[in-house]
Amino acid sequence: MTMTQGIAHRQVGEQFEGFLLIKSVDKGVTSSGKPFLTIIFRDRTGEIEAKLWDSTKEDEETFMPEAIVQVHGEIRQFRGKNQLNIRQIRLSNEMDGVRVEDFIEKAPVELEEMQDYLTQMIFALENPNIQRIVRAILKKYNDDLLTYPAATKNHHEYASGLIHHIVSMLKIARQMKDLYSEINTDLLYAGIILHDIGKVKELSSPASPTYTLEGKMLGHISMMVDEIKVTAEELGIEGEEVMLLQHLVLSHHGKGEWGSPKAPIVREAELLHLIDMMDAKMNMMNRALESVEPGEFTDRIFPLENRQFYKPTI
Amino acid sequence: MTMTQGIAHRQVGEQFEGFLLIKSVDKGVTSSGKPFLTIIFRDRTGEIEAKLWDSTKEDEETFMPEAIVQVHGEIRQFRGKNQLNIRQIRLSNEMDGVRVEDFIEKAPVELEEMQDYLTQMIFALENPNIQRIVRAILKKYNDDLLTYPAATKNHHEYASGLIHHIVSMLKIARQMKDLYSEINTDLLYAGIILHDIGKVKELSSPASPTYTLEGKMLGHISMMVDEIKVTAEELGIEGEEVMLLQHLVLSHHGKGEWGSPKAPIVREAELLHLIDMMDAKMNMMNRALESVEPGEFTDRIFPLENRQFYKPTI
Amino acid sequence: MTMTQGIAHRQVGEQFEGFLLIKSVDKGVTSSGKPFLTIIFRDRTGEIEAKLWDSTKEDEETFMPEAIVQVHGEIRQFRGKNQLNIRQIRLSNEMDGVRVEDFIEKAPVELEEMQDYLTQMIFALENPNIQRIVRAILKKYNDDLLTYPAATKNHHEYASGLIHHIVSMLKIARQMKDLYSEINTDLLYAGIILHDIGKVKELSSPASPTYTLEGKMLGHISMMVDEIKVTAEELGIEGEEVMLLQHLVLSHHGKGEWGSPKAPIVREAELLHLIDMMDAKMNMMNRALESVEPGEFTDRIFPLENRQFYKPTI
Amino acid sequence: MTMTQGIAHRQVGEQFEGFLLIKSVDKGVTSSGKPFLTIIFRDRTGEIEAKLWDSTKEDEETFMPEAIVQVHGEIRQFRGKNQLNIRQIRLSNEMDGVRVEDFIEKAPVELEEMQDYLTQMIFALENPNIQRIVRAILKKYNDDLLTYPAATKNHHEYASGLIHHIVSMLKIARQMKDLYSEINTDLLYAGIILHDIGKVKELSSPASPTYTLEGKMLGHISMMVDEIKVTAEELGIEGEEVMLLQHLVLSHHGKGEWGSPKAPIVREAELLHLIDMMDAKMNMMNRALESVEPGEFTDRIFPLENRQFYKPTI
Amino acid sequence: MTMTQGIAHRQVGEQFEGFLLIKSVDKGVTSSGKPFLTIIFRDRTGEIEAKLWDSTKEDEETFMPEAIVQVHGEIRQFRGKNQLNIRQIRLSNEMDGVRVEDFIEKAPVELEEMQDYLTQMIFALENPNIQRIVRAILKKYNDDLLTYPAATKNHHEYASGLIHHIVSMLKIARQMKDLYSEINTDLLYAGIILHDIGKVKELSSPASPTYTLEGKMLGHISMMVDEIKVTAEELGIEGEEVMLLQHLVLSHHGKGEWGSPKAPIVREAELLHLIDMMDAKMNMMNRALESVEPGEFTDRIFPLENRQFYKPTI
Amino acid sequence: MTMTQGIAHRQVGEQFEGFLLIKSVDKGVTSSGKPFLTIIFRDRTGEIEAKLWDSTKEDEETFMPEAIVQVHGEIRQFRGKNQLNIRQIRLSNEMDGVRVEDFIEKAPVELEEMQDYLTQMIFALENPNIQRIVRAILKKYNDDLLTYPAATKNHHEYASGLIHHIVSMLKIARQMKDLYSEINTDLLYAGIILHDIGKVKELSSPASPTYTLEGKMLGHISMMVDEIKVTAEELGIEGEEVMLLQHLVLSHHGKGEWGSPKAPIVREAELLHLIDMMDAKMNMMNRALESVEPGEFTDRIFPLENRQFYKPTI
């Protein structure tokens, strides 16, 4: 299969022919009473809304979310946003050789490389209690850790985004150790590795994640704080390490309004919070600036106080 | 022993003779270089600061916190507050027949009566999973539950204040059921019983409680959320009940700024939060108004937005 | 007349035939220049938008707000919301035996029962000044009190919602008295009865209330504070009771940001505020949860911080 | 009587001899058990704390608040503030020819002049309903209006401060009319005249005002809103004027957090709020800058966000 | 050319024939695939959206922003707002005698009159350093000062709005001097003249202003603070005047959240801020009330906390 | 001279004999009328209050701020804080060989090492305009840059604290470049070097800095934004670099409430803000934790939301 140019980069008036993944489908009726489908397509570069006019019952049953289709059509504009006007559409088949993964954005670093780095950092943990707890928890969640995004939107919201976020934070942390030698790296590294793993239970799936019931009721922070307690009991580990790891996870959002019932009161907990914020913000800015030219502004970035960022020409 | 009139009700100029509990002692030196002790005494009605001038080394070793002493002195005023000027002081002995409990404020309801009511409400729990979890947790903390205050200050901050708060809330809850028949009483009652039991680990002791290290790091809410999880696992209980009980405890402060990382999203959780607030506020107002006359204002009550309350004359 | 199944419970694709009340009508023109009417219909279960295509001058004059009509049509979907496509529509006549009241939601308790309870509570007022002021004000507003909602939206926003809210609050108050015996019930009951009666002047009508000019300028709180003063003067009553009743009404929103220029500084005023909040919140939650199945979430409830509530399966 | 140099301008080390007004007296006991009095003296320039050591029972009965005394002593410093060390003190008598008014700060404009201006502005009111209401209310409060301060602290907190504030605002308002000809001066002038008259009931007395019980419960805004209603009824006046005047008074603090349950929604109400703020702020700044030299900063001014203002050298 | 009745005052159903300025044009495609243009027209009274159905390539090239056209059509309603349905449209030509200025709102005072007043106030500056700096800066920006608006929206957002705002503020300032004689008019007048001149660099053009890159990066306040420094250096002026003028400009938004990194700490700076706010708010209210009848409410005014203002009937 | 053990580490009851720097002196009078001096002494470890009883006129003239004295005395406690009771005190002389620098805390890194690193980073700047501006500004402020603290309190508030802060931030920035390769290091490094140099004009002196008049009026941010503009003009440099450097300095406090009139809208500006915050917070935490033992809490740290930090025992 030849990947066509990304759907997000097409211009109004262009013809489109290629494969797309269906993200969602809604049924509608025109003012003259005729049925149509509003389909959101996606590929790695983004999404586009499309209209399939005069849709049949069969269309409705064929073109379902998660299906890959081949589409011919034209890019038009509607209320200031691009829209794909479908002329032809058919379901893809095995012969097309297309896979769901081809249409989903993923981390910009190779998975294997990230896994290696993570393993290496776990070996660097010197406190045996901390190392055992980290290993035991990673073992439980290993598969999901490799595929989950770090969030449903805003930052690292792509396949393997979670491990990408963890690894980037570990790299910052390792540098901080050189500058501020007082840091307890066992605490800081372990905190970074564990802090967001609760997302694996908070979110429903790596591909198109939504919040689980438990996620809404308890949240990834409380779930991971529980997990550390339960794991420590299973391993028969007692001592300040357990409470400290719980505190690092519990406080990593920084304050109550942001979801942490306790603010950090251990240096490494505060630093974990700062590194988390820094990596998340850099990820957002870098990805937004990637798709604009020098001299231009990005779209508004909501979690960065809705600012638009400028790309210098120098 | 005859209990003297409470220390909080004495007037400036009065002579005092009676037994008092030492709450704290600080050593000082006058401008002319002479040592003295600043002692905070307490009895059930409140506290008073006192000065023991020209104190000796022996005095320092004798008059320690938690000791009961017999004091003669006079009530004076210093910077607008009453102060006890000590003329004579001696340590109490067995013959005096005084006990620490006699000097500490306690709940205005008999402990046995509260225990009975609590037991009765546990019997009223119909869902077996909920009942078993509640029983198991109460069993672990039973002794402390009977003696601990509900807080270090502000409301129910006296011996057995915790169970007093729980029982008052249960009584309100039972009435609410009559008015709003849709309420799931199993959830509501169990949530009320468990919501503050984490205080037993958050606070150091029933008599003069301070925050424990774990209390500062994790807080009573997170500790009890953990406890429910661990207890359910020990009992082999699974199902929505566990998550719901965790949610009720987690969300009972209402929102992030107030210490709950998740706001209530179950009706009974919201109601638990409202009843908690109502009972705490009534307790504060009732105790403050108790000691003023009709037509007067109370002192400022900090957790009630620093308001002074007026006692009507009608 | 046989009441058809409520408009809010119809599914897309269903045929509809039955009586509906017209809430509002807007005239529009299609892109091809043809006139049509957009009508909002309501019955007790809710509202639905409808389109009357190719409408005539006569249609415009016939189908006016507050009219009851018989409609044949089909439920369709437009922008994610149900819409009724009208095929036939005619004005109802006397023979149809339908009345406006049949299409407006009303309190779930019988009016007579609520009136009896209110009367009984007024008898329970022991302070003669308070009783006389309450009676005099109720006499002025009695008719409206029986029909008005307590608000235009959010809580108790149905026919007789105002008296329903008052009666529910009185029931809570009566229980509180058992738990906190210090409460002055004369103040509390009278405060509850009077606190929201100003709504009768703040809102334009019981059926489809909007804010009156005076309501926008002064608000129901200030208007009732005035009313108490004026009534007391008319009755020749002086004394602390007048000021206390004014304070209870004035402060019942709790603080400045919420519309009370003075925060409560009398115990019964604070309690009135808490009971008001509790009953309003329970009313919102109960009504939202009524229409969802166990395991589901309600829609977002704006005045409850936009939360969605979960209905447990246990 | 020769007025001595103001107490606020004395330097540490100076001898003082002159008449002072006693503002408050507190009884204390030294560490060696000897009684003394802490007296706050005041004159027009400010206040000073003083100690009368070894005070007798007779002293306590003689030197009471509101008494004028002749004092000899020395200015010392205690904890960074000036203190008057009393060597001699005696009660003033008729022969001394001193009056309380001589020791209280008053408005910098002659009372008669302000009265004239106010009268002239009332004549300028063209709408007969507005004029009659204003006249009737002024008549009720006329005496107090001439003596009361506009506040207990912060701005215009001196004798006749209330009328001074009203007159200054009227002058600004008259100028505004020239610039913005659309203004309804009847509304604006009447609103300015009435807006703060409720202070006369909110504060206890012109000399050393504290908040009255009614002031704490209802506040000057609600009391004046009531007054307008009652006065209009007494005069048999109906119509939009009554509601508009009530709205102007009700909204003049600008928003809920600042004590106005309704924000201004009439142009003249918004303008009244702005003029009130401007005159209050100018009064605070002018008085603070009066007592510093060019190149210096004032003390912090709390209601101006605790800023210190700089007096330029140009 | 005869100016037709303003576009903002037309009623639904009316025929329109006259000249209009094109503000913006967007191309669209109907559900049946036919191209059309959405044009926003404006004249001095406001804006209206229009549809040009079945538009041709030539239409797109002819009807561009800033063009003046003659239009025949009908006023219709779409989603609650007026819309102009175009029947005929042609580009204007020289013979029509219409100019862009005829379609843009401008200040309600003659430009020459405003210039004279400004010149007169500059003569009134007595401090030579201040006068020289003000003159030098005005000289640099003189042309733009005469044409620019004071903002892109909200207040004084019309041609010559900037000088209109400055002149109105100067008039208020001159009156304030009479009331508060302590004011340093040199500082106040100079501050008023300079405070918003940075807008000339912050905004792109007088006609349809947008924010410049420098405007977004630095803002008009910082740019003018720089300008004063640079100008003073060019003129060889040193001394407190430079710093004071910089402070007046820097602080005129009042506080950090509103764009001033330093709050005013000079009396004239605080007063400048208050006068700026007063003139801006009066301008907004006056213009909104101009177009409603007595007894009606204006639209919501966003920068006035989204309030709707009422126009009294008296 | 042998440096005695630091004043901050002395215990109550210990004898003290050694040299100290006088920070401030206040004159007082005892209740019995005797003069005394309250002196604040400092050395590198901290400060202590002392009382010199029965002080003479000569003492007042001898023991002035900035003087070094030799003191004999005893450590006592007053209101919970250590106090030095002076028995003997004399001014130091040349023979004592003590210098002011010996009593002032300084950066923990050698000045030469920091200078070298800074020089090296300036060489790393590739954009010639940026390099020239940075060099020119550093040249103007070089001497002060080597001695000034970065703040009067909170973080890097010691001799050479400014350059220490800059160098630490540059080190973090260099590491960030490895992780986020998109960063424009010219902008980031130059922004870091310049961002706080305005402190040199905002603060009065390196030893006991207070805010200058210009610092209070304009602040270090505005002064440096001006400086960049002026320097660029002097060097004849135009182009985006100037505006970008101004933006980096202007926005480095992150938002309006924190003193930046524009929030960062360039990636490197946001990153500069984050690195600034991280280095400042690490500096505060490290220094507070330095002086406590494992298992203990630090004092409250005000700019870290008044938190107390715990030093783990692992």
PDB file of C-alpha atoms in Angstrom, chain D residues 215-271:
ATOM      1  CA  GLY D 215     -25.591  47.577  60.841  1.00  0.00           C
ATOM      2  CA  LYS D 216     -23.997  44.168  61.229  1.00  0.00           C
ATOM      3  CA  MET D 217     -27.188  42.281  60.398  1.00  0.00           C
ATOM      4  CA  LEU D 218     -28.479  44.309  57.468  1.00  0.00           C
ATOM      5  CA  GLY D 219     -25.858  46.882  56.470  1.00  0.00           C
ATOM      6  CA  HIS D 220     -26.317  50.489  55.373  1.00  0.00           C
ATOM      7  CA  ILE D 221     -27.229  49.496  51.823  1.00  0.00           C
ATOM      8  CA  SER D 222     -30.230  47.335  52.721  1.00  0.00           C
ATOM      9  CA  MET D 223     -31.395  49.789  55.343  1.00  0.00           C
ATOM     10  CA  MET D 224     -31.473  52.665  52.847  1.00  0.00           C
ATOM     11  CA  VAL D 225     -33.176  50.516  50.184  1.00  0.00           C
ATOM     12  CA  ASP D 226     -35.897  49.847  52.777  1.00  0.00           C
ATOM     13  CA  GLU D 227     -36.040  53.515  53.687  1.00  0.00           C
ATOM     14  CA  ILE D 228     -36.678  54.559  50.095  1.00  0.00           C
ATOM     15  CA  LYS D 229     -39.533  52.079  49.829  1.00  0.00           C
ATOM     16  CA  VAL D 230     -41.108  53.128  53.107  1.00  0.00           C
ATOM     17  CA  THR D 231     -40.713  56.825  52.298  1.00  0.00           C
ATOM     18  CA  ALA D 232     -42.268  56.416  48.862  1.00  0.00           C
ATOM     19  CA  GLU D 233     -45.232  54.636  50.409  1.00  0.00           C
ATOM     20  CA  GLU D 234     -45.601  57.357  53.022  1.00  0.00           C
ATOM     21  CA  LEU D 235     -45.589  59.981  50.262  1.00  0.00           C
ATOM     22  CA  GLY D 236     -47.875  57.901  48.076  1.00  0.00           C
ATOM     23  CA  ILE D 237     -45.334  57.882  45.265  1.00  0.00           C
ATOM     24  CA  GLU D 238     -45.316  55.055  42.767  1.00  0.00           C
ATOM     25  CA  GLY D 239     -43.509  54.596  39.505  1.00  0.00           C
ATOM     26  CA  GLU D 240     -40.130  53.678  38.085  1.00  0.00           C
ATOM     27  CA  GLU D 241     -38.387  56.393  40.104  1.00  0.00           C
ATOM     28  CA  VAL D 242     -38.756  54.434  43.340  1.00  0.00           C
ATOM     29  CA  MET D 243     -37.268  51.263  41.888  1.00  0.00           C
ATOM     30  CA  LEU D 244     -34.507  53.196  40.136  1.00  0.00           C
ATOM     31  CA  LEU D 245     -33.463  55.002  43.315  1.00  0.00           C
ATOM     32  CA  GLN D 246     -33.482  51.694  45.170  1.00  0.00           C
ATOM     33  CA  HIS D 247     -31.336  50.169  42.424  1.00  0.00           C
ATOM     34  CA  LEU D 248     -28.846  53.048  42.565  1.00  0.00           C
ATOM     35  CA  VAL D 249     -28.340  52.587  46.285  1.00  0.00           C
ATOM     36  CA  LEU D 250     -28.415  48.786  46.110  1.00  0.00           C
ATOM     37  CA  SER D 251     -25.778  48.522  43.393  1.00  0.00           C
ATOM     38  CA  HIS D 252     -23.395  51.285  44.376  1.00  0.00           C
ATOM     39  CA  HIS D 253     -20.702  48.942  45.692  1.00  0.00           C
ATOM     40  CA  GLY D 254     -20.441  47.515  42.196  1.00  0.00           C
ATOM     41  CA  LYS D 255     -20.661  43.777  42.776  1.00  0.00           C
ATOM     42  CA  GLY D 256     -21.552  40.969  45.128  1.00  0.00           C
ATOM     43  CA  GLU D 257     -18.159  40.526  46.724  1.00  0.00           C
ATOM     44  CA  TRP D 258     -18.164  44.218  47.616  1.00  0.00           C
ATOM     45  CA  GLY D 259     -21.636  44.162  49.175  1.00  0.00           C
ATOM     46  CA  SER D 260     -24.017  44.938  46.331  1.00  0.00           C
ATOM     47  CA  PRO D 261     -26.387  42.042  45.642  1.00  0.00           C
ATOM     48  CA  LYS D 262     -27.052  43.478  42.180  1.00  0.00           C
ATOM     49  CA  ALA D 263     -24.430  45.011  39.904  1.00  0.00           C
ATOM     50  CA  PRO D 264     -25.383  48.363  38.339  1.00  0.00           C
ATOM     51  CA  ILE D 265     -27.547  47.939  35.232  1.00  0.00           C
ATOM     52  CA  VAL D 266     -28.453  51.585  34.770  1.00  0.00           C
ATOM     53  CA  ARG D 267     -25.850  54.012  33.398  1.00  0.00           C
ATOM     54  CA  GLU D 268     -26.219  56.421  36.290  1.00  0.00           C
ATOM     55  CA  ALA D 269     -25.824  53.563  38.781  1.00  0.00           C
ATOM     56  CA  GLU D 270     -22.530  52.521  37.188  1.00  0.00           C
ATOM     57  CA  LEU D 271     -21.367  56.119  37.148  1.00  0.00           C
TER      58      LEU D 271
END
